[in-house]
Every structure is written in structure tokens, then in C-alpha cells.
N, CA and C of each residue as an Amber inpcrd file, in Angstrom:
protein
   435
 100.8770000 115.0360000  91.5360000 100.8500000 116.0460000  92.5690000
 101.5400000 117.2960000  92.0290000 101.3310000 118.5850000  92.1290000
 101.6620000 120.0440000  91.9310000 101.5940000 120.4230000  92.8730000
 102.9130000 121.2710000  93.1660000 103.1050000 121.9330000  94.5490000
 103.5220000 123.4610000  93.9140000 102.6040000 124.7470000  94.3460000
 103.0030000 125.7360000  94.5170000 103.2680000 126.3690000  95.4270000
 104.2330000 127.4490000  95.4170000 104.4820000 128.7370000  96.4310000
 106.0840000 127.7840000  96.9940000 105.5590000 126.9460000  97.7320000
 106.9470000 126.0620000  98.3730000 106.8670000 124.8810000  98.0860000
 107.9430000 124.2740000  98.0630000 108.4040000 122.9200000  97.8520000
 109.3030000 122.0410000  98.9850000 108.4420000 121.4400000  99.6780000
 109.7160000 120.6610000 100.8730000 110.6470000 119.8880000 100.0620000
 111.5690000 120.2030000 100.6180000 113.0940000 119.3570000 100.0850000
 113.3190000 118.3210000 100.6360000 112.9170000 117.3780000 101.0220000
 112.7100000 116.3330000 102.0950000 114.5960000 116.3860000 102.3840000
 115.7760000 116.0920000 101.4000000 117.0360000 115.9770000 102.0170000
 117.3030000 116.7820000 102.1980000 117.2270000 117.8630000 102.6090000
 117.7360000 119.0080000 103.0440000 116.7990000 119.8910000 104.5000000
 115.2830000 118.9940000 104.9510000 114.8160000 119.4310000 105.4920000
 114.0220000 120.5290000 105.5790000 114.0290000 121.4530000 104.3250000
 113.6920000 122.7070000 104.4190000 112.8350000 122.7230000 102.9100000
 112.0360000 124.1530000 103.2470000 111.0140000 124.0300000 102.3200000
 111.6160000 125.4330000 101.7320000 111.7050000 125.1820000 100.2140000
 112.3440000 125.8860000  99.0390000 111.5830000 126.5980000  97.8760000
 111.3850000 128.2080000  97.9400000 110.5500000 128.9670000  96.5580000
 110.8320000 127.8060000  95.5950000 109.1090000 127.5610000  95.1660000
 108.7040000 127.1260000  93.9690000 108.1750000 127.9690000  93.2310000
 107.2250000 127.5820000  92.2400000 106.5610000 128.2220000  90.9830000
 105.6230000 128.9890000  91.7680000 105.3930000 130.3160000  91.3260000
 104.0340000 131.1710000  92.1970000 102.8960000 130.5020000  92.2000000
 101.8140000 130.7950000  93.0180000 100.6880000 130.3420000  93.1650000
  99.4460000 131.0190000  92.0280000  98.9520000 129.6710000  91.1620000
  98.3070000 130.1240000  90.2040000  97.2780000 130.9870000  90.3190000
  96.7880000 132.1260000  89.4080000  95.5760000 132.6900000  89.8860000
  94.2580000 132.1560000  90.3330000  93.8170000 131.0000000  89.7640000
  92.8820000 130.0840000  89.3570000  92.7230000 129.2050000  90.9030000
  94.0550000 129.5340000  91.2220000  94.0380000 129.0470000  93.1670000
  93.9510000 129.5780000  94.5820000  94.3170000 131.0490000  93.8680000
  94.2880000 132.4220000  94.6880000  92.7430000 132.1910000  95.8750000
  91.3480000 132.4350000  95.4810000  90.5890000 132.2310000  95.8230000
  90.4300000 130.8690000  96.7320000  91.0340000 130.1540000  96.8510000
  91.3800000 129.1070000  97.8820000  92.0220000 129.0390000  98.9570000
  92.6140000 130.2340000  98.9930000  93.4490000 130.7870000 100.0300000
  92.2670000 131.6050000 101.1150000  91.5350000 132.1250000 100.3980000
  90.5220000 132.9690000 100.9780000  89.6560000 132.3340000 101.9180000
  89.1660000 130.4900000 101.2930000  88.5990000 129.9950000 102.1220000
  89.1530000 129.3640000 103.0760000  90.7690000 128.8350000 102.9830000
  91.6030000 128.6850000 104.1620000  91.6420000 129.9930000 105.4120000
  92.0710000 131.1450000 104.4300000  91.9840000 132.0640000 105.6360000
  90.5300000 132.2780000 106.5980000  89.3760000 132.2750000 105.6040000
  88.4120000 132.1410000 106.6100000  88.6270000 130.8030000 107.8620000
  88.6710000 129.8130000 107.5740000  88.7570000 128.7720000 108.6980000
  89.9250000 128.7150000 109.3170000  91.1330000 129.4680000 109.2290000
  92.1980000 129.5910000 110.0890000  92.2560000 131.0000000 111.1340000
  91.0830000 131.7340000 110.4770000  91.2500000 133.0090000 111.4170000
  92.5310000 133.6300000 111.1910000  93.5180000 133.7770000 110.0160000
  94.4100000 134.4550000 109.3700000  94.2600000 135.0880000 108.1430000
  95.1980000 135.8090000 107.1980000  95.1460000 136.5790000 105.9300000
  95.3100000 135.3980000 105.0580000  94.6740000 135.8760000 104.0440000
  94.7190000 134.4660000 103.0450000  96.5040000 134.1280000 102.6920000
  96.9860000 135.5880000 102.4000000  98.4390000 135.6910000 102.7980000
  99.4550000 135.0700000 102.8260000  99.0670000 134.2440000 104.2210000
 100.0850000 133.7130000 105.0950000  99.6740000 132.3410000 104.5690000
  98.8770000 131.7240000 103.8490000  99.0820000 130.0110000 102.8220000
  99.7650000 130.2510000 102.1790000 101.1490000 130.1480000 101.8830000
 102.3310000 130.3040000 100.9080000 102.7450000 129.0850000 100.1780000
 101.8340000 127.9790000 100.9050000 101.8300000 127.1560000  99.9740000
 101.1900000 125.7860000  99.8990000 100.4440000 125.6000000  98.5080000
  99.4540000 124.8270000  98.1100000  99.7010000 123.7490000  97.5070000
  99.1960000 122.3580000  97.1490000  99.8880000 121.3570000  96.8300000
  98.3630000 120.2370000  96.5760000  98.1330000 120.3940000  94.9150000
  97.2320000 119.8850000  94.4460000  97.2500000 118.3890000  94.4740000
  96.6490000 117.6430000  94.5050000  96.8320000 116.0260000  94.4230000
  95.4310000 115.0020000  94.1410000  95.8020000 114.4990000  93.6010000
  94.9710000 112.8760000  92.8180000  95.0020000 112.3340000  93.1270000
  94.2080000 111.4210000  93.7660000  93.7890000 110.3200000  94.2870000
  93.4240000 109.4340000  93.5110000  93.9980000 107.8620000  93.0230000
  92.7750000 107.3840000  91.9150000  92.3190000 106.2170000  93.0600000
  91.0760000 105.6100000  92.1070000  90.4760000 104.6870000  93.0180000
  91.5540000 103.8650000  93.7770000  91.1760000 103.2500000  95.0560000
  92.2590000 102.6260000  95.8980000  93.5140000 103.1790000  96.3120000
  93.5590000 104.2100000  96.4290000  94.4320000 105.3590000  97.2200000
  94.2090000 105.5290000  98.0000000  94.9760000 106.3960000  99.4020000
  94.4260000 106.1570000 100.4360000  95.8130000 107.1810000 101.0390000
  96.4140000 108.0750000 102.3850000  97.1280000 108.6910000 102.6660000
  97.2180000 107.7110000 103.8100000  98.8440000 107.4470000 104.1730000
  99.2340000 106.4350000 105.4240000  99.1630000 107.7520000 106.4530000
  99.2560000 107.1500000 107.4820000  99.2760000 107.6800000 108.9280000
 101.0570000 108.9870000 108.7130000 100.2750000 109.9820000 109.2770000
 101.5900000 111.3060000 109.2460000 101.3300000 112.4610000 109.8440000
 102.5310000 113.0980000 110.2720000 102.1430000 114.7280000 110.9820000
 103.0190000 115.2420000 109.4570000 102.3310000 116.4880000 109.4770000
 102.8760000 117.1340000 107.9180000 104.3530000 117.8880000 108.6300000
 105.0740000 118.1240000 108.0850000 106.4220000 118.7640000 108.5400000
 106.7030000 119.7160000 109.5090000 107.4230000 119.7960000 110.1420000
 107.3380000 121.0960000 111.7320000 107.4660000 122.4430000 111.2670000
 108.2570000 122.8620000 110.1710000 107.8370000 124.1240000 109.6380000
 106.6670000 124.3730000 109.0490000 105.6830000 123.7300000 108.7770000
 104.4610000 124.3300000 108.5890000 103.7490000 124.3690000 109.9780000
 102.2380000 125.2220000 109.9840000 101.7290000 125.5260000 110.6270000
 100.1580000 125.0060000 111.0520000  99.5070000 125.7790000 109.8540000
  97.7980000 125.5640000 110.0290000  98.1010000 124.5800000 108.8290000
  97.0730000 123.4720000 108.6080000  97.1250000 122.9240000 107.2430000
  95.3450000 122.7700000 107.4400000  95.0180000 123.3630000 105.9060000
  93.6340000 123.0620000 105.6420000  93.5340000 122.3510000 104.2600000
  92.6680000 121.6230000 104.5030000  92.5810000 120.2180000 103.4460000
  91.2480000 120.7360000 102.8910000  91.0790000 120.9340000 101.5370000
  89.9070000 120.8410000 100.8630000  89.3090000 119.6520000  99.8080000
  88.7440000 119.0000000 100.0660000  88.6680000 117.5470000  99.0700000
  87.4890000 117.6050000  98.3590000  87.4540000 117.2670000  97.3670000
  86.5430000 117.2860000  96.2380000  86.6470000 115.8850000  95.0230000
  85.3450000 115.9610000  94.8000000  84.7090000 114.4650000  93.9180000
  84.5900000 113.6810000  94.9760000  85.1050000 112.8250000  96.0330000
  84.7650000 111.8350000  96.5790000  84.4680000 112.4770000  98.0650000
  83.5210000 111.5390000  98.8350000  83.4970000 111.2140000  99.9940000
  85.1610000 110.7060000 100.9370000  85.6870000 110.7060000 101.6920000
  86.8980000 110.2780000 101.9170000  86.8550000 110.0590000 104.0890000
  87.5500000 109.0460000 104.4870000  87.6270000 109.1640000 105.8550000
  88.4590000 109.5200000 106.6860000  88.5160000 110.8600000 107.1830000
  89.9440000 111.4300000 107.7910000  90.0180000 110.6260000 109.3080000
  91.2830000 110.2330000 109.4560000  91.1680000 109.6700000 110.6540000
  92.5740000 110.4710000 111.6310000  92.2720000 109.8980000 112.7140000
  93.2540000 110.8160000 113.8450000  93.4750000 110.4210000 114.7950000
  95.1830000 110.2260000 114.9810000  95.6840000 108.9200000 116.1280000
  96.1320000 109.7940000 116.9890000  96.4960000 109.3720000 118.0780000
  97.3650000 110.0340000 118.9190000  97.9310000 108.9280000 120.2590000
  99.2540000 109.2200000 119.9580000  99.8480000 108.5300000 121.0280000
  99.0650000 107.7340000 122.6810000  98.5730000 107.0840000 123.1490000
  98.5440000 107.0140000 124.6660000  98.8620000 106.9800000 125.3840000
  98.8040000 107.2650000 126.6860000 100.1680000 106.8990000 128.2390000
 100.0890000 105.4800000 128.4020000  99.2630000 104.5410000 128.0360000
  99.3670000 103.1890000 128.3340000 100.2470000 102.6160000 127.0780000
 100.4600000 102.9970000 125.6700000 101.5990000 102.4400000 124.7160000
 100.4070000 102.3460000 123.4930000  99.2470000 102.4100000 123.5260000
  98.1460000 102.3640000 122.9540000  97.9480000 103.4060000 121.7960000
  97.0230000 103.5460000 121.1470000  96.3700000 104.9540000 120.3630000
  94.9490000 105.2350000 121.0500000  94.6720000 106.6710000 120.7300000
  93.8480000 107.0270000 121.1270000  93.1100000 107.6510000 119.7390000
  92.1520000 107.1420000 118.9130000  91.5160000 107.6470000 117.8620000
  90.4570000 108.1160000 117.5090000  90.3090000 108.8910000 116.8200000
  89.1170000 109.6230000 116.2910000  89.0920000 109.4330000 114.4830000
  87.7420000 109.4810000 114.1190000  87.6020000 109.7390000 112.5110000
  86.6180000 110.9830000 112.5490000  86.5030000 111.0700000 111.3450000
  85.6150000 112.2030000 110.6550000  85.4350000 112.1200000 109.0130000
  84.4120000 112.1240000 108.9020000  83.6530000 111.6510000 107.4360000
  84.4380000 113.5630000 107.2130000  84.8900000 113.3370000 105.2280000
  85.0730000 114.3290000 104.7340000  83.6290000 114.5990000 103.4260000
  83.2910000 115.6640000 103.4080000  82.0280000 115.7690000 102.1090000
  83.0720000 116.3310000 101.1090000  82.7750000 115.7730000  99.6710000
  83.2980000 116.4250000  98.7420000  83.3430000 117.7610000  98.9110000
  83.5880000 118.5390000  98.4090000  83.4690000 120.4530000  98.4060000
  83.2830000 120.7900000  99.6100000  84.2000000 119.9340000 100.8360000
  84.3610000 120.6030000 101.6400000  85.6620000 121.0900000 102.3650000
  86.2400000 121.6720000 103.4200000  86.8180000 122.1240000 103.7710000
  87.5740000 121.6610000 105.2520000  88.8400000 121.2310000 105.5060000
  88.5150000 121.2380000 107.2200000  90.1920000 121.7410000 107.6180000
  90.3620000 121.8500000 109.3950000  91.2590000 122.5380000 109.6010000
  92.1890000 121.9130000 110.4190000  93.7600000 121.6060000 110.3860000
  93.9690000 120.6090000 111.2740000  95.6220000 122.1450000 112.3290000
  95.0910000 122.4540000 113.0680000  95.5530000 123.2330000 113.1840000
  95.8870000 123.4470000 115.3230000  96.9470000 124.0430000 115.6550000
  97.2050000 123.5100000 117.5470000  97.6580000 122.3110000 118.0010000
  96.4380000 121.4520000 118.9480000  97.3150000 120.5610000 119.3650000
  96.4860000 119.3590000 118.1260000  95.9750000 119.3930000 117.5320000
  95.4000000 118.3310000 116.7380000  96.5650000 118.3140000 115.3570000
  96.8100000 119.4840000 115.0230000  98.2740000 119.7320000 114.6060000
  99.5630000 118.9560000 114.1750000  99.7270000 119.2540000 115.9260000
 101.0290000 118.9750000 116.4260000 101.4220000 117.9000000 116.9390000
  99.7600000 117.3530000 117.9600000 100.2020000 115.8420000 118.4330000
  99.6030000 114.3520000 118.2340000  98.7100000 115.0920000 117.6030000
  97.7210000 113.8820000 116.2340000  98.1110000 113.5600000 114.8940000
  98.0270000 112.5290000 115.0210000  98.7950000 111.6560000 113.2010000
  97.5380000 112.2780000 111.9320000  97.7920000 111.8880000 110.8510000
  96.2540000 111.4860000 110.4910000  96.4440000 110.8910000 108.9490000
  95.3570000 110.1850000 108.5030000  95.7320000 109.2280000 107.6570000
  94.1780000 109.5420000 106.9680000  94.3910000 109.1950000 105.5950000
  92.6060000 108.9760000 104.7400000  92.8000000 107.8400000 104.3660000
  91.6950000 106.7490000 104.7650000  91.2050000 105.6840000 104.4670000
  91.4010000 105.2710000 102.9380000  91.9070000 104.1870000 102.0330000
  92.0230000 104.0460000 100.8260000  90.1280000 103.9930000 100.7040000
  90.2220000 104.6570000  99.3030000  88.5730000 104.8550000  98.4380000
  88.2370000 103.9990000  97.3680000  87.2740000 104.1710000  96.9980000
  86.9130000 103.2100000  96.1590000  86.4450000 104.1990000  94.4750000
  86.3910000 105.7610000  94.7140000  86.2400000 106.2550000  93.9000000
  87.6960000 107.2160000  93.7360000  88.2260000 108.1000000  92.5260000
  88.7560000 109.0220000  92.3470000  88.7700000 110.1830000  93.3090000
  89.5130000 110.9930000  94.0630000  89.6230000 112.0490000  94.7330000
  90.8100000 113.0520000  94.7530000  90.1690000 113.9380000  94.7180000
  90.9440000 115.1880000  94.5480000  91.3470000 115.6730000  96.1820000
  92.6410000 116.1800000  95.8210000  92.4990000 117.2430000  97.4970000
  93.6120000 118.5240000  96.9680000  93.4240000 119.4190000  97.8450000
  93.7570000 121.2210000  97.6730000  94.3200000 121.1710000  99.4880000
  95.6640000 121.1650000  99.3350000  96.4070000 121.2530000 100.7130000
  96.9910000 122.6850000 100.9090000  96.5830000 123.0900000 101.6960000
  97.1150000 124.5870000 101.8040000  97.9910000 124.8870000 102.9660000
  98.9790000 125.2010000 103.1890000  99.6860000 124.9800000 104.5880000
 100.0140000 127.0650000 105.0700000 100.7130000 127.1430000 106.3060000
 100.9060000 128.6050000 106.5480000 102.4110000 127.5620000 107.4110000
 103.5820000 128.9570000 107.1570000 104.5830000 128.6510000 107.7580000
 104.9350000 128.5090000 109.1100000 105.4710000 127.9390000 110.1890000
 105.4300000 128.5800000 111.6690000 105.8370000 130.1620000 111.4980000
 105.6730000 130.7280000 112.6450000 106.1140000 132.1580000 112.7990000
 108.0850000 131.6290000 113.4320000 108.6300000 132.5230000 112.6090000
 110.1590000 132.3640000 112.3100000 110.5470000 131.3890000 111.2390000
 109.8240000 131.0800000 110.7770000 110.4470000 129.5450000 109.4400000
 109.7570000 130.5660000 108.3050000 110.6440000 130.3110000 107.6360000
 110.4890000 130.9530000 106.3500000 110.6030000 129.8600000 105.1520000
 110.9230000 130.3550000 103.9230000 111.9160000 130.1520000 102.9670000
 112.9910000 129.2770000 103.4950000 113.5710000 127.9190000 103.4630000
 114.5800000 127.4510000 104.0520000 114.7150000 126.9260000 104.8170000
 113.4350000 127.2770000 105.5460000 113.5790000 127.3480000 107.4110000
 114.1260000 128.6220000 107.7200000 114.2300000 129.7030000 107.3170000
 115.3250000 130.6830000 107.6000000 113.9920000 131.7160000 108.5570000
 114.1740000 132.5190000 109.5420000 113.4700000 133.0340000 110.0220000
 112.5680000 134.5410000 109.1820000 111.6810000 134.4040000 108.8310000
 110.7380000 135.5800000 107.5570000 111.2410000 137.1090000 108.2450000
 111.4300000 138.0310000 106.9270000 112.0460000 138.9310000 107.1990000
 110.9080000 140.1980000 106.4040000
């Protein structure tokens, strides 16, 4: 895994300037900003990752200082899935088939109050995680100035 722009510090809670964002990734921002309805800009930070066969992402909400997160996955087919709490003690779930070279947006209340997990694969997969900060979290958590 390679993480540019920011780096979560998991013990410290806060997400910390990393290495700039490569040029070669710049243009990935562009297609996040198209599907977030923001400046490519405001993705400050990207976080490349490998999948090898029989991998798979457990059930998670990505950290409260981030914001929009758009997932781009490439080489494999992959199954995004999406839990959410119930009033009876239950889940309430949804999936969604991912296409290689494609794009999707997990952004509001799908966000904030839906888990989501990718099914372990049977082939190699790539993914391109692009996140935007909340408005007041910066650098640190510190409010952007």
C-alpha cells in the first residue's frame, strides 16, 4: 500500500503531511472531482493498494476526518458490499458489483452510517482511494487555514 498527500496516524488519531501526490496520479483527482461535484483540489489524499488473489477488505467506515471517499478499482471484477445498523439489532444490506476501470462514490449518509467491506477475490486487484477532508479537519485534525 502507498499513501500520498496524508497519512492517518492511527495512534495519534490524526492524519499527518506525507509525500506529495505523484504527477502520474494528479489526473485521478479529476475523475474523483467529477463524481463528488468538488475541485479535484480538495482529494488531498490518495492511497494506492494491491490486492492479491484471496484478499478481500473486512467490514469498516473509513475515519471521521475524511469526507467524500471515491474508490477506483482496476484488473478485477470485485463485490462492494454495504451494512447498516437496524432498529431491530439486525443489518440492513446492500451489494454492488464493481467493473474494473471503474469508479464509485461513497459519500453523506452512505458515508457516514453504512459499513462496507469487498468480498475476498479470486483474481489480483488493484484499487486508487481518494479521500477529501471534512470542512474544519485539516492537517492533524487541526481546522484548514
Amino acid at each position: 500500500m502507498f499513501t500520498y498527500g496524508h497519512k492517518y496516524a492511527f495512534a495519534g488519531q490524526k492524519a499527518r503531511a506525507d509525500s506529495s501526490i505523484p504527477a502520474y496520479l494528479k489526473p485521478l483527482t479529476e475523475i474523483a472531482a467529477h463524481l463528488a461535484g468538488k475541485p479535484g483540489r480538495t482529494f488531498s489524499q490518495i492511497m494506492v493498494t494491491q490486492y492479491p488473489p484471496g484478499a478481500g477488505i473486512g467490514w469498516h467506515r473509513d475515519r471521521p476526518v475524511y469526507e467524500d471517499i471515491v474508490g477506483i478499482s482496476l484488473l478485477a471484477r470485485c463485490q462492494l458490499r454495504l451494512r447498516q445498523r437496524a432498529p431491530n439489532g439486525g443489518w440492513t444490506r446492500r451489494a454492488a458489483p464493481i467493473e474494473p476501470r471503474s469508479a464509485y462514490l461513497l459519500s453523506g449518509g452512505v458515508r457516514d452510517e453504512w459499513q462496507h467491506s469487498i468480498t475476498p477475490l479470486e483474481l489480483a486487484r488493484y484499487s486508487v482511494t481518494l479521500r477529501t477532508f471534512r470542512p474544519g479537519k485539516g492537517e492533524g485534525g487541526e481546522p484548514q487555514r
